[in-house]
Short mmCIF file of C-alpha atoms in Angstrom, two decimals:
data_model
loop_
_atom_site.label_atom_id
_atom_site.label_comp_id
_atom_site.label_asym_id
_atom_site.label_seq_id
_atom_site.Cartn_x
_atom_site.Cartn_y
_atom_site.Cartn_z
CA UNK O 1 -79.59 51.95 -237.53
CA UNK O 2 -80.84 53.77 -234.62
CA UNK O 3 -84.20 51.23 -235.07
CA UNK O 4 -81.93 48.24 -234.86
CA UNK O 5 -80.49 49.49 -232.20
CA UNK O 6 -83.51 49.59 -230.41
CA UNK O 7 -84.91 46.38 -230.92
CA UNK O 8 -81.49 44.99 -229.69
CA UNK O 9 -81.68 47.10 -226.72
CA UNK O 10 -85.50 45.73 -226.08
CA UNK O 11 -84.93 41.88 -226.90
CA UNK O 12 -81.60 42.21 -224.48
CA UNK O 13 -84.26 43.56 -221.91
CA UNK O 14 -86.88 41.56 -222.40
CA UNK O 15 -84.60 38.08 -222.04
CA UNK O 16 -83.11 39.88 -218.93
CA UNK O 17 -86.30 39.51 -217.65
CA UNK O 18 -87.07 36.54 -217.76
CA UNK O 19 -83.78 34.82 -217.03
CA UNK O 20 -84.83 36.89 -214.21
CA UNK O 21 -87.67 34.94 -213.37
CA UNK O 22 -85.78 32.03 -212.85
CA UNK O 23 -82.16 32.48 -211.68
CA UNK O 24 -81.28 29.55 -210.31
CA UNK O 25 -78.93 27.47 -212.12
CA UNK O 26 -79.59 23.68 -212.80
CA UNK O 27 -76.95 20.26 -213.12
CA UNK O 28 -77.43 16.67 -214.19
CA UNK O 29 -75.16 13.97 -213.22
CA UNK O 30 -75.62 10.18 -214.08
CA UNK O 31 -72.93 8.47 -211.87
CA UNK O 32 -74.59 5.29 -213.28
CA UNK O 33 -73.90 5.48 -216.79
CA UNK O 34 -72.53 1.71 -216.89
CA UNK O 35 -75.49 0.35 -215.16
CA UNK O 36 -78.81 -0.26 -217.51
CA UNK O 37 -80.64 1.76 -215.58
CA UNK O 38 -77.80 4.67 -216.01
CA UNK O 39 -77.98 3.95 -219.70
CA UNK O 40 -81.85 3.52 -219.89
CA UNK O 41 -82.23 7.38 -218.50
CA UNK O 42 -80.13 8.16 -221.04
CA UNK O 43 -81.75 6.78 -224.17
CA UNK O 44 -85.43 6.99 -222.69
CA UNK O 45 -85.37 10.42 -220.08
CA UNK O 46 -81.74 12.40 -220.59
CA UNK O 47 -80.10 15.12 -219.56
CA UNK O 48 -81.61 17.62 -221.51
CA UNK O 49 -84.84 16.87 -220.97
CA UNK O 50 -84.34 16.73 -216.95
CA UNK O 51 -83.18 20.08 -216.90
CA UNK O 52 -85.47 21.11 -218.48
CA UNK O 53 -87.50 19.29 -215.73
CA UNK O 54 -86.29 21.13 -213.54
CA UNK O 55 -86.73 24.31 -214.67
CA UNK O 56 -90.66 23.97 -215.19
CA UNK O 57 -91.27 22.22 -211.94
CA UNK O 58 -90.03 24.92 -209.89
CA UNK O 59 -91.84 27.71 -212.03
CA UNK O 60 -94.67 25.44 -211.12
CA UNK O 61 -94.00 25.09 -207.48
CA UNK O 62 -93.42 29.07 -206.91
CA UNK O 63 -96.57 29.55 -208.64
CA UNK O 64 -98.53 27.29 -206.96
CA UNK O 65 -96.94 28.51 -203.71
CA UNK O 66 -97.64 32.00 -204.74
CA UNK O 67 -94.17 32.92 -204.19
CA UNK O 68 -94.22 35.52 -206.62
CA UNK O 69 -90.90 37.31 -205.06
CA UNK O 70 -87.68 36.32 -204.20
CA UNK O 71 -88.49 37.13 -200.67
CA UNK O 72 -90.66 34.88 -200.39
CA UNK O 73 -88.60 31.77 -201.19
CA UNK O 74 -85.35 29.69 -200.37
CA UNK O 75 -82.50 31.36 -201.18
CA UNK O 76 -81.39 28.55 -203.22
CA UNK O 77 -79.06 29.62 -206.37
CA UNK O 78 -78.24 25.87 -207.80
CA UNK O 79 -80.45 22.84 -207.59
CA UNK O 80 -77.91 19.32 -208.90
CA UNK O 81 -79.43 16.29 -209.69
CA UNK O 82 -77.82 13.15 -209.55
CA UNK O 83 -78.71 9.84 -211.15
CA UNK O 84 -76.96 6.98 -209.03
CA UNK O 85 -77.23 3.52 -208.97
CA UNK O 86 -79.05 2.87 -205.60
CA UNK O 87 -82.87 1.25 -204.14
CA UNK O 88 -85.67 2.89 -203.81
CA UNK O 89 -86.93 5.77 -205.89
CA UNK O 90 -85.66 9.09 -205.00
CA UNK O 91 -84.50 11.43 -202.09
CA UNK O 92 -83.58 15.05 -201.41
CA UNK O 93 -81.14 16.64 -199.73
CA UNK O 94 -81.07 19.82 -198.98
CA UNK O 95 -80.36 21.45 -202.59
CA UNK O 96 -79.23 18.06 -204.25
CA UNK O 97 -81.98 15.62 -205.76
CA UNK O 98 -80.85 11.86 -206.10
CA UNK O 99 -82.95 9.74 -208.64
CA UNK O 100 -82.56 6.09 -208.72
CA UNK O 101 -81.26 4.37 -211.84
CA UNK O 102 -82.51 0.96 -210.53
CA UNK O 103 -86.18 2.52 -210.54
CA UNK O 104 -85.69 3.34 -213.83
CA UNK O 105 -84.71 0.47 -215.32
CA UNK O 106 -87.73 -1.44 -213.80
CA UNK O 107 -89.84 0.54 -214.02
CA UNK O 108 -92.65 -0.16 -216.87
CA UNK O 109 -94.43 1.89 -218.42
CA UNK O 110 -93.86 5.56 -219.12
CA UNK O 111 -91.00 5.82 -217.56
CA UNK O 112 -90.28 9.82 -218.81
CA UNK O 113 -93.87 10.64 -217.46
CA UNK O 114 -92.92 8.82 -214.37
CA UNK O 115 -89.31 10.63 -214.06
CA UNK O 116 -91.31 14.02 -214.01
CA UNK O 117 -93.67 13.17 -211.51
CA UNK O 118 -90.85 12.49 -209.28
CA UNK O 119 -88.75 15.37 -210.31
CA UNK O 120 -91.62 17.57 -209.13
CA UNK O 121 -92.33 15.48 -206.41
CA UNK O 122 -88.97 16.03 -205.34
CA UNK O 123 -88.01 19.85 -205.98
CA UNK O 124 -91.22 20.80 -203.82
CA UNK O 125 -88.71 19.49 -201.13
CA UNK O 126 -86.07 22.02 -202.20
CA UNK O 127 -88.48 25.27 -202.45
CA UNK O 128 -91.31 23.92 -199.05
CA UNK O 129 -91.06 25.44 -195.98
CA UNK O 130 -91.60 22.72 -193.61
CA UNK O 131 -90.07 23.50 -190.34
CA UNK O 132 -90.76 20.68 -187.75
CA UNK O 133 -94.32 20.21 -189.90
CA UNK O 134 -94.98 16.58 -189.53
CA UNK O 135 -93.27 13.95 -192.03
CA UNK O 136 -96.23 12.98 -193.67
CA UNK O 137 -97.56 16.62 -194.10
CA UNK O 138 -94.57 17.03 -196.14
CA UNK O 139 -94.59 14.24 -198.00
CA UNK O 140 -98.19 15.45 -199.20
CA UNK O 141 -97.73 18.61 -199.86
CA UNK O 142 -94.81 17.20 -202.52
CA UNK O 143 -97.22 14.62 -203.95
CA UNK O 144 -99.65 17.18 -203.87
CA UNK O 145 -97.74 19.15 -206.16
CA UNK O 146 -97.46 16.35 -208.31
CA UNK O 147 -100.92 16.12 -208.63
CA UNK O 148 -101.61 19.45 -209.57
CA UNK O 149 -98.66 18.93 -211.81
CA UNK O 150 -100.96 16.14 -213.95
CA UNK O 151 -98.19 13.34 -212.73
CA UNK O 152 -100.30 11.64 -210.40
CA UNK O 153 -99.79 7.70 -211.17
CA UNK O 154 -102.60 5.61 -211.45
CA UNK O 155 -101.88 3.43 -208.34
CA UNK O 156 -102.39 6.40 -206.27
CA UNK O 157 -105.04 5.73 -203.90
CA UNK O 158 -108.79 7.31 -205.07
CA UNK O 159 -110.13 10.64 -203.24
CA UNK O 160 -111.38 9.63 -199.76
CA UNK O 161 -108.99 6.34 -199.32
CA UNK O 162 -106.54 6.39 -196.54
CA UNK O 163 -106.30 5.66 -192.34
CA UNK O 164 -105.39 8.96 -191.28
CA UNK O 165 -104.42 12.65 -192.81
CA UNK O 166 -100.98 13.17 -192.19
CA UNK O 167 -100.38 9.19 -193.62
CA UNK O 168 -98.10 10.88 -196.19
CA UNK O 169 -97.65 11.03 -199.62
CA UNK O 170 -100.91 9.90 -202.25
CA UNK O 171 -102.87 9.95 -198.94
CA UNK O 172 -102.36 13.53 -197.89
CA UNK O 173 -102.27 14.78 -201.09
CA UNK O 174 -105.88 14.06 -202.02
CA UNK O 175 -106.83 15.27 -198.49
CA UNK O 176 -104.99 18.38 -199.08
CA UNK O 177 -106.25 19.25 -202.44
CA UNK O 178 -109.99 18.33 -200.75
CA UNK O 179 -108.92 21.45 -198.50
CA UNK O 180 -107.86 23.65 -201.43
CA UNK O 181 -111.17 23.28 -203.07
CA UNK O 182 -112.86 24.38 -199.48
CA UNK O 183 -110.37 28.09 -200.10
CA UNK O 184 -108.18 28.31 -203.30
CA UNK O 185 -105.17 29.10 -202.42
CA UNK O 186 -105.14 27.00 -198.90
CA UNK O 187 -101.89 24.81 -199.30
CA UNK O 188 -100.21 28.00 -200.77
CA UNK O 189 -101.20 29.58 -197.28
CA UNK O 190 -100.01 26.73 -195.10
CA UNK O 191 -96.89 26.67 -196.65
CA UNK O 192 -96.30 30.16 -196.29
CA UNK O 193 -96.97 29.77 -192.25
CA UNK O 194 -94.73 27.11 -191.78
CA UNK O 195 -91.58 29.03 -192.84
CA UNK O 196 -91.22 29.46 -189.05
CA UNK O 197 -93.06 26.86 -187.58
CA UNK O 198 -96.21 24.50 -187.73
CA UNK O 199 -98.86 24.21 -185.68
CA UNK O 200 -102.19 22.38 -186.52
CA UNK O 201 -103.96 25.31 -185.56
CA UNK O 202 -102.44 26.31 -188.86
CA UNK O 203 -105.70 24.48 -190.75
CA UNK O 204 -108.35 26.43 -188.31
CA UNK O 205 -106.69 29.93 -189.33
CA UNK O 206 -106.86 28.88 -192.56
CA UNK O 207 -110.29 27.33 -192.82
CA UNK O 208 -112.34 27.55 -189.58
CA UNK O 209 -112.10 23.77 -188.37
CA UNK O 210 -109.49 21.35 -187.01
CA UNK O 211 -107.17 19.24 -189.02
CA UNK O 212 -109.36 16.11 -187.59
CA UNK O 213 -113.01 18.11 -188.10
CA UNK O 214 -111.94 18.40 -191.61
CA UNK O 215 -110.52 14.46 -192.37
CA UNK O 216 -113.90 13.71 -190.84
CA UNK O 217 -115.86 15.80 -193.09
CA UNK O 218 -113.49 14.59 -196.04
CA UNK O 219 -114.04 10.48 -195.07
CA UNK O 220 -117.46 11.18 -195.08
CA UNK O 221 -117.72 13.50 -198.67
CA UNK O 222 -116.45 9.85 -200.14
CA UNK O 223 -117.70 7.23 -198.02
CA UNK O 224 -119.42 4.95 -199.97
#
């Protein structure tokens, strides 16, 4: 008895644990269940599944960030995500995530595998610090985290492509993991500094050079 006991006592520890690894609580809403795109998440993607989504991608994300401690993140207790009937693909707002069910149903291909890219894509908005970092920076870093996810699409531009760094999204995102592989741990680093502020001095604290020393040096790694 005293055995049993014991083991109880231990598994009741050991899941306190790790429901203390992840505390935050998670909510899926499809306000466009009439619409075939409403219905199409729910045969092809569902609810289940997207919570589960969203559990993974921000383990992921406070990994990748290194934000190993509560301390060192958002002090966000519920993340909802909403599936409405609306154009474009997705947006974030401050702890609410709003997926379009008109993406969905055009979208062809593998639409799950597509779903998760963007969930990632768009909880790195809920856990980045960002504050008055430049639009596209932080549009990279969350399609950065894709990529390092294994969601990147294949339309994403190649490693090199792209006008200028901060150009957002697939753009920075290759430029940015170009600058991880210069210092592991870089983007985890420049995230951390920007829970304040930004400043592009940021990148030569980080990594010796200037933001435009280092797209230079990046152009030319892939100019063919």
């Amino acid at each position: 008895m005293g055995q049993v006991m014991l083991l109880s006592l231990l598994s009741f520890l050991v899941l306190a644990v790790l429901q203390g690894t992840n505390a935050v609580t998670y909510s899926v809403t499809n306000t466009a269940e009439t619409t075939p795109g409403g219905q199409k998440f729910n045969n092809e993607i569902g609810s289940d599944y997207s919570s589960q989504t969203l559990s993974s991608s921000t383990d992921f994300i406070w990994r990748l960030f290194q934000q190993n401690t509560e301390a060192d993140r958002k002090n966000v207790q519920q993340v909802k995500l909403f599936i409405d009937d609306m154009d474009g693909v997705a947006y974030t707002s401050n702890d609410e995530i709003h997926a379009s069910a008109r993406y969905i149903q055009g979208y062809n291909g593998d639409v799950k595998g597509e779903f998760t890219g963007v969930i990632y894509h768009e909880m790195t908005h809920v856990w980045q610090w960002s504050n008055g970092a430049p639009g596209g920076l932080i549009e990279g870093i969350a399609d950065y985290v894709r990529l390092k996810a294994g969601y990147a699409p294949s339309h994403w531009v190649q490693p090199g492509q792209g006008d200028k760094w901060d150009q957002g999204y697939d753009v920075t995102a290759r430029f940015l993991d170009y600058c991880n592989s210069l210092s592991n741990g870089f983007v985890a680093e420049l995230n951390k500094k920007m829970k304040d502020t930004y400043n592009a001095n940021f990148f030569v604290e980080l990594l010796g050079k200037t933001v435009d020393q280092l797209w230079s040096e990046y152009k030319a790694k892939y100019q063919t």
